[in-house]
Amino acid sequence: MDLNSITSSLSSAYGSIQEFIFANLVGPLLYQLDLMSWAEDVFDGIDWFLFGCIQIGLIVVVLRTWERLTPAETQERFAKASRADVFYTLFHRLGIFHGLIFIALSGFFFEIDSILHDFRFDRFNVESWWPGVSSIPVVSFLIYLVLLDFVEYLYHRASHTFNWWWQLHALHHSQTVMTAWSDNRNHILDDILRAVVMAFFALLFGVSPGQFIMLIALSQFIQSWQHANIKAHLGGAKYFLISPLYHRMHHAVGYGHEAIGKPGVLGGCNFGILFPWWDMVFRTAIFPKEVYPTGVRNYTVSQNILAQQWQGLVNAVKELMPK
């Protein structure tokens, strides 16, 4: 069986599963609730759910096995500190935030398109940049991946710059037992803000809903790998793709969130999400050779998810209050 046949078979099987879920589970529910006007959006939303299931399966089978084979540091088989991370991953990877916000902003863009057109403004549709080249789906996908990665670099660096924002993002850095589950350990307000920003720029760049799902799913799985407890040396490829060791340096105590030599002062390094190029351009890159402990100096959080969210909110509000 050749590659095209395999791809066609997988695509057919995926489509059948999506149709089965809608016809037997989601569709009847929408009918009972008199929400059939949402049928098309909900059908597309099943993509987010299925891609999330695929990612979770890969985390369990591939990444967790890889962690046991070449660990960066010795850990318990499953530490208590990771239980909350598993919940965060299950909650976020099923597409709730990105899917709903992308749909909401799509409607917003549709409403204001005519107004923007009067000002001769148009979306930066990559497909029209170089007809015959940038219009090729694979090429436009890669361009979108790079553009959105730059947006995420700026967003990520901003979360380390403003004290109130850092109080939300600190939850992500508080994990001292890094695993493949750790990527989605975030404050819900930070997640909502990030989802809005990413959906806004994706729509601004002209990303289609189908491409957006693929872009987010690919980025999320790579980030799960980057947070994994894996000692992986990429050789020369470390300048092309961010490795677990590179990102672990971003989480390192005294390096990842503090200015070097200035404990407690916001700074940090290795803000890149997928590619290290932006760190290299803005001189925030450190390519480590050693494995450093992770966490935030003099900062602990409860293992209770609600307590974690409340602590981040209270600390952020305190930073916004007049001194």
Short mmCIF file of C-alpha atoms in Angstrom, two decimals:
data_model
loop_
_atom_site.label_atom_id
_atom_site.label_comp_id
_atom_site.label_asym_id
_atom_site.label_seq_id
_atom_site.Cartn_x
_atom_site.Cartn_y
_atom_site.Cartn_z
CA MET A 1 0.00 0.00 0.00
CA ASP A 2 1.51 3.35 -1.05
CA LEU A 3 1.54 6.58 0.96
CA ASN A 4 -1.42 8.08 -0.90
CA SER A 5 -3.55 5.03 -0.16
CA ILE A 6 -2.63 5.12 3.52
CA THR A 7 -3.39 8.84 3.73
CA SER A 8 -6.72 8.34 1.95
CA SER A 9 -7.66 5.48 4.28
CA LEU A 10 -6.79 7.46 7.41
CA SER A 11 -8.70 10.50 6.14
CA SER A 12 -11.74 8.32 5.37
CA ALA A 13 -11.62 6.69 8.80
CA TYR A 14 -11.28 10.08 10.50
CA GLY A 15 -14.26 11.45 8.57
CA SER A 16 -16.35 8.42 9.47
CA ILE A 17 -15.59 8.85 13.17
CA GLN A 18 -16.45 12.55 13.01
CA GLU A 19 -19.76 11.83 11.27
CA PHE A 20 -20.58 9.04 13.75
CA ILE A 21 -20.03 11.31 16.75
CA PHE A 22 -22.18 14.05 15.26
CA ALA A 23 -25.00 11.78 14.03
CA ASN A 24 -25.27 9.67 17.18
CA LEU A 25 -24.20 11.94 20.01
CA VAL A 26 -23.94 15.65 19.27
CA GLY A 27 -26.67 16.07 16.63
CA PRO A 28 -29.49 14.55 18.73
CA LEU A 29 -28.42 16.68 21.71
CA LEU A 30 -28.54 19.87 19.63
CA TYR A 31 -31.98 18.87 18.36
CA GLN A 32 -33.32 18.29 21.86
CA LEU A 33 -31.95 21.67 23.00
CA ASP A 34 -33.29 23.44 19.88
CA LEU A 35 -29.76 24.50 18.89
CA MET A 36 -29.58 23.09 15.37
CA SER A 37 -28.56 26.54 14.07
CA TRP A 38 -25.17 25.75 15.67
CA ALA A 39 -24.86 22.42 13.86
CA GLU A 40 -22.21 23.50 11.34
CA ASP A 41 -19.97 25.15 13.94
CA VAL A 42 -20.36 22.22 16.34
CA PHE A 43 -19.56 19.72 13.56
CA ASP A 44 -16.32 21.63 12.89
CA GLY A 45 -15.72 21.70 16.65
CA ILE A 46 -15.57 17.90 16.69
CA ASP A 47 -12.25 18.34 14.85
CA TRP A 48 -10.84 20.05 17.94
CA PHE A 49 -12.03 17.18 20.13
CA LEU A 50 -10.59 14.47 17.87
CA PHE A 51 -7.24 16.21 17.42
CA GLY A 52 -7.13 16.61 21.19
CA CYS A 53 -7.75 12.88 21.66
CA ILE A 54 -4.93 12.09 19.21
CA GLN A 55 -2.55 14.39 21.10
CA ILE A 56 -3.42 12.89 24.47
CA GLY A 57 -2.88 9.41 23.06
CA LEU A 58 0.54 10.39 21.74
CA ILE A 59 1.49 11.94 25.08
CA VAL A 60 0.61 8.73 26.92
CA VAL A 61 2.14 6.26 24.47
CA VAL A 62 5.08 8.14 22.92
CA LEU A 63 6.21 10.97 25.20
CA ARG A 64 5.72 9.25 28.54
CA THR A 65 7.60 6.20 27.24
CA TRP A 66 10.38 8.46 25.94
CA GLU A 67 10.63 10.09 29.39
CA ARG A 68 11.25 6.70 30.98
CA LEU A 69 13.92 5.79 28.43
CA THR A 70 16.01 9.00 28.50
CA PRO A 71 14.96 11.13 31.50
CA ALA A 72 16.51 14.55 32.08
CA GLU A 73 16.17 14.01 35.82
CA THR A 74 15.09 11.13 38.05
CA GLN A 75 11.41 11.34 38.92
CA GLU A 76 8.72 9.24 40.54
CA ARG A 77 6.77 7.12 38.05
CA PHE A 78 3.90 9.55 38.48
CA ALA A 79 4.42 12.40 40.95
CA LYS A 80 1.49 13.86 42.90
CA ALA A 81 2.49 17.28 41.60
CA SER A 82 1.61 16.14 38.07
CA ARG A 83 -2.03 15.27 38.78
CA ALA A 84 -3.19 18.85 38.25
CA ASP A 85 -1.17 19.01 35.02
CA VAL A 86 -3.04 16.01 33.63
CA PHE A 87 -6.36 17.72 34.34
CA TYR A 88 -5.20 20.94 32.68
CA THR A 89 -4.09 18.98 29.60
CA LEU A 90 -7.34 17.06 29.27
CA PHE A 91 -9.33 20.26 29.71
CA HIS A 92 -7.40 22.39 27.23
CA ARG A 93 -6.46 19.92 24.52
CA LEU A 94 -10.07 19.17 23.64
CA GLY A 95 -10.32 22.54 21.90
CA ILE A 96 -12.66 24.46 24.18
CA PHE A 97 -10.77 27.76 24.23
CA HIS A 98 -9.27 27.98 20.75
CA GLY A 99 -12.34 26.60 19.00
CA LEU A 100 -14.95 28.84 20.64
CA ILE A 101 -12.84 31.99 20.49
CA PHE A 102 -11.88 31.43 16.85
CA ILE A 103 -15.58 31.03 15.97
CA ALA A 104 -16.51 34.15 17.97
CA LEU A 105 -13.82 36.28 16.33
CA SER A 106 -14.74 34.92 12.88
CA GLY A 107 -18.18 36.49 13.35
CA PHE A 108 -16.58 39.71 14.55
CA PHE A 109 -14.34 39.87 11.48
CA PHE A 110 -17.28 39.20 9.19
CA GLU A 111 -19.16 42.15 10.69
CA ILE A 112 -16.31 44.66 10.41
CA ASP A 113 -14.90 43.51 7.05
CA SER A 114 -17.09 45.96 5.14
CA ILE A 115 -16.01 48.83 7.41
CA LEU A 116 -12.32 47.96 7.03
CA HIS A 117 -12.77 47.68 3.28
CA ASP A 118 -13.84 51.35 3.18
CA PHE A 119 -10.45 52.20 4.66
CA ARG A 120 -8.76 50.01 2.02
CA PHE A 121 -7.66 47.52 4.67
CA ASP A 122 -7.58 43.84 3.90
CA ARG A 123 -6.38 40.77 5.74
CA PHE A 124 -2.80 39.71 5.09
CA ASN A 125 -3.80 36.68 3.04
CA VAL A 126 -0.60 34.71 2.61
CA GLU A 127 -2.00 32.78 -0.35
CA SER A 128 -1.94 35.94 -2.48
CA TRP A 129 1.63 36.94 -1.63
CA TRP A 130 3.24 34.78 -4.31
CA PRO A 131 0.59 33.25 -6.61
CA GLY A 132 1.40 29.67 -7.48
CA VAL A 133 3.80 29.30 -4.53
CA SER A 134 2.36 30.75 -1.32
CA SER A 135 -1.04 29.47 -2.46
CA ILE A 136 0.21 25.87 -2.13
CA PRO A 137 -1.41 24.55 1.09
CA VAL A 138 1.82 23.16 2.56
CA VAL A 139 3.70 26.41 1.85
CA SER A 140 0.98 28.67 3.30
CA PHE A 141 0.75 26.36 6.34
CA LEU A 142 4.49 26.74 7.04
CA ILE A 143 4.33 30.52 6.59
CA TYR A 144 1.41 30.74 8.99
CA LEU A 145 3.31 28.55 11.46
CA VAL A 146 6.28 30.95 11.45
CA LEU A 147 4.13 34.10 11.64
CA LEU A 148 2.08 32.81 14.56
CA ASP A 149 5.22 31.59 16.30
CA PHE A 150 6.57 35.16 16.22
CA VAL A 151 3.30 36.42 17.72
CA GLU A 152 3.59 33.80 20.47
CA TYR A 153 7.18 34.82 21.19
CA LEU A 154 6.09 38.42 21.74
CA TYR A 155 3.11 37.33 23.82
CA HIS A 156 5.23 35.01 25.94
CA ARG A 157 7.90 37.62 26.54
CA ALA A 158 5.24 40.16 27.56
CA SER A 159 3.96 37.73 30.21
CA HIS A 160 7.43 37.87 31.77
CA THR A 161 7.63 41.66 31.60
CA PHE A 162 4.58 42.98 33.44
CA ASN A 163 4.34 42.05 37.12
CA TRP A 164 0.55 41.48 37.12
CA TRP A 165 0.80 39.25 34.06
CA TRP A 166 3.71 37.33 35.55
CA GLN A 167 1.58 36.55 38.62
CA LEU A 168 -0.77 34.64 36.30
CA HIS A 169 2.00 33.02 34.26
CA ALA A 170 3.93 32.02 37.40
CA LEU A 171 1.58 29.06 37.84
CA HIS A 172 3.04 27.56 34.68
CA HIS A 173 6.58 28.03 36.01
CA SER A 174 5.81 26.76 39.50
CA GLN A 175 6.07 23.11 38.46
CA THR A 176 9.22 21.52 39.89
CA VAL A 177 8.47 18.13 38.29
CA MET A 178 8.41 18.84 34.55
CA THR A 179 6.69 16.23 32.38
CA ALA A 180 4.92 15.97 29.03
CA TRP A 181 1.74 16.97 30.88
CA SER A 182 3.13 20.32 32.05
CA ASP A 183 2.49 22.52 29.00
CA ASN A 184 -1.13 23.35 29.83
CA ARG A 185 -0.49 24.14 33.49
CA ASN A 186 -1.70 27.73 33.11
CA HIS A 187 -4.00 30.25 34.70
CA ILE A 188 -7.36 30.33 32.95
CA LEU A 189 -7.23 34.11 32.42
CA ASP A 190 -3.84 33.83 30.74
CA ASP A 191 -5.19 31.02 28.57
CA ILE A 192 -8.23 33.02 27.49
CA LEU A 193 -6.11 36.07 26.66
CA ARG A 194 -3.63 33.96 24.70
CA ALA A 195 -6.42 32.20 22.78
CA VAL A 196 -7.96 35.55 21.84
CA VAL A 197 -4.63 36.96 20.67
CA MET A 198 -3.77 33.88 18.60
CA ALA A 199 -7.24 33.66 17.03
CA PHE A 200 -7.17 37.39 16.22
CA PHE A 201 -3.82 37.23 14.43
CA ALA A 202 -4.70 33.97 12.69
CA LEU A 203 -7.79 35.64 11.24
CA LEU A 204 -5.79 38.76 10.42
CA PHE A 205 -3.28 36.65 8.50
CA GLY A 206 -6.11 34.90 6.63
CA VAL A 207 -5.82 31.47 8.23
CA SER A 208 -8.79 29.22 7.40
CA PRO A 209 -10.56 27.32 10.23
CA GLY A 210 -9.20 23.97 8.99
CA GLN A 211 -5.63 25.27 8.89
CA PHE A 212 -6.00 26.90 12.30
CA ILE A 213 -6.94 23.59 13.91
CA MET A 214 -3.90 21.89 12.36
CA LEU A 215 -1.57 24.76 13.33
CA ILE A 216 -2.71 24.73 16.96
CA ALA A 217 -2.68 20.91 17.25
CA LEU A 218 0.86 20.63 15.81
CA SER A 219 2.14 23.47 18.00
CA GLN A 220 0.54 21.99 21.12
CA PHE A 221 2.06 18.55 20.64
CA ILE A 222 5.53 19.98 20.00
CA GLN A 223 5.18 22.02 23.19
CA SER A 224 4.21 18.88 25.13
CA TRP A 225 7.45 17.31 23.88
CA GLN A 226 9.40 20.43 24.87
CA HIS A 227 8.06 20.26 28.44
CA ALA A 228 8.76 16.54 28.74
CA ASN A 229 11.38 15.16 31.12
CA ILE A 230 13.63 14.22 28.21
CA LYS A 231 17.36 14.73 27.80
CA ALA A 232 17.44 15.19 24.03
CA HIS A 233 20.41 16.66 22.17
CA LEU A 234 19.40 17.83 18.70
CA GLY A 235 22.90 18.67 17.48
CA GLY A 236 22.80 21.28 14.72
CA ALA A 237 19.02 21.03 14.61
CA LYS A 238 18.87 22.91 17.93
CA TYR A 239 19.04 26.12 15.87
CA PHE A 240 15.93 25.05 13.94
CA LEU A 241 13.63 23.60 16.58
CA ILE A 242 13.38 24.25 20.32
CA SER A 243 14.33 21.13 22.27
CA PRO A 244 13.21 19.96 25.74
CA LEU A 245 16.59 21.01 27.20
CA TYR A 246 16.35 24.46 25.62
CA HIS A 247 12.86 25.04 26.98
CA ARG A 248 13.78 23.52 30.34
CA MET A 249 16.30 26.36 30.65
CA HIS A 250 13.36 28.74 30.37
CA HIS A 251 11.86 27.04 33.44
CA ALA A 252 15.16 26.88 35.35
CA VAL A 253 15.25 28.48 38.79
CA GLY A 254 17.17 31.76 38.60
CA TYR A 255 17.36 31.76 34.79
CA GLY A 256 14.00 31.26 33.11
CA HIS A 257 12.08 34.11 34.73
CA GLU A 258 14.66 36.16 36.64
CA ALA A 259 17.30 38.54 35.39
CA ILE A 260 20.65 36.79 35.69
CA GLY A 261 22.40 37.97 38.84
CA LYS A 262 19.28 39.78 40.05
CA PRO A 263 17.09 37.33 42.02
CA GLY A 264 13.45 38.30 42.02
CA VAL A 265 13.76 40.75 39.11
CA LEU A 266 11.76 39.80 36.02
CA GLY A 267 13.91 38.91 33.05
CA GLY A 268 14.47 35.42 31.72
CA CYS A 269 15.57 33.67 28.57
CA ASN A 270 14.42 31.21 25.88
CA PHE A 271 10.96 32.67 25.31
CA GLY A 272 10.56 30.96 21.92
CA ILE A 273 7.66 28.57 21.40
CA LEU A 274 8.63 26.42 18.41
CA PHE A 275 11.68 28.04 16.82
CA PRO A 276 14.71 29.56 18.61
CA TRP A 277 15.20 32.19 15.88
CA TRP A 278 13.36 34.97 17.70
CA ASP A 279 15.42 34.42 20.86
CA MET A 280 18.56 34.52 18.75
CA VAL A 281 17.50 37.75 17.01
CA PHE A 282 16.51 39.49 20.27
CA ARG A 283 19.44 38.02 22.23
CA THR A 284 17.37 36.07 24.72
CA ALA A 285 18.71 32.64 23.73
CA ILE A 286 20.78 30.36 25.97
CA PHE A 287 21.65 26.89 24.64
CA PRO A 288 22.29 24.81 27.78
CA LYS A 289 24.43 21.70 28.10
CA GLU A 290 23.33 20.86 31.63
CA VAL A 291 19.99 19.98 33.23
CA TYR A 292 18.82 22.57 35.76
CA PRO A 293 16.10 22.27 38.44
CA THR A 294 12.83 23.98 37.56
CA GLY A 295 10.40 26.14 39.48
CA VAL A 296 10.10 29.66 40.87
CA ARG A 297 12.30 30.83 43.72
CA ASN A 298 10.37 31.33 47.00
CA TYR A 299 7.07 30.50 45.31
CA THR A 300 4.87 27.52 46.10
CA VAL A 301 1.33 26.66 45.08
CA SER A 302 -1.28 24.25 46.31
CA GLN A 303 -1.86 20.99 44.43
CA ASN A 304 -5.54 21.94 44.35
CA ILE A 305 -6.51 23.39 40.96
CA LEU A 306 -9.04 25.91 42.30
CA ALA A 307 -6.53 27.11 44.89
CA GLN A 308 -3.91 27.54 42.14
CA GLN A 309 -6.29 29.66 40.08
CA TRP A 310 -7.33 31.75 43.05
CA GLN A 311 -3.75 32.40 44.14
CA GLY A 312 -2.77 33.65 40.68
CA LEU A 313 -5.81 35.94 40.49
CA VAL A 314 -5.22 37.44 43.95
CA ASN A 315 -1.53 38.05 43.24
CA ALA A 316 -2.32 39.68 39.87
CA VAL A 317 -4.92 41.99 41.44
CA LYS A 318 -2.44 43.00 44.15
CA GLU A 319 0.06 44.02 41.47
CA LEU A 320 -2.58 46.18 39.76
CA MET A 321 -3.55 47.97 42.96
CA PRO A 322 -1.94 51.38 43.63
CA LYS A 323 1.13 51.05 45.81
#
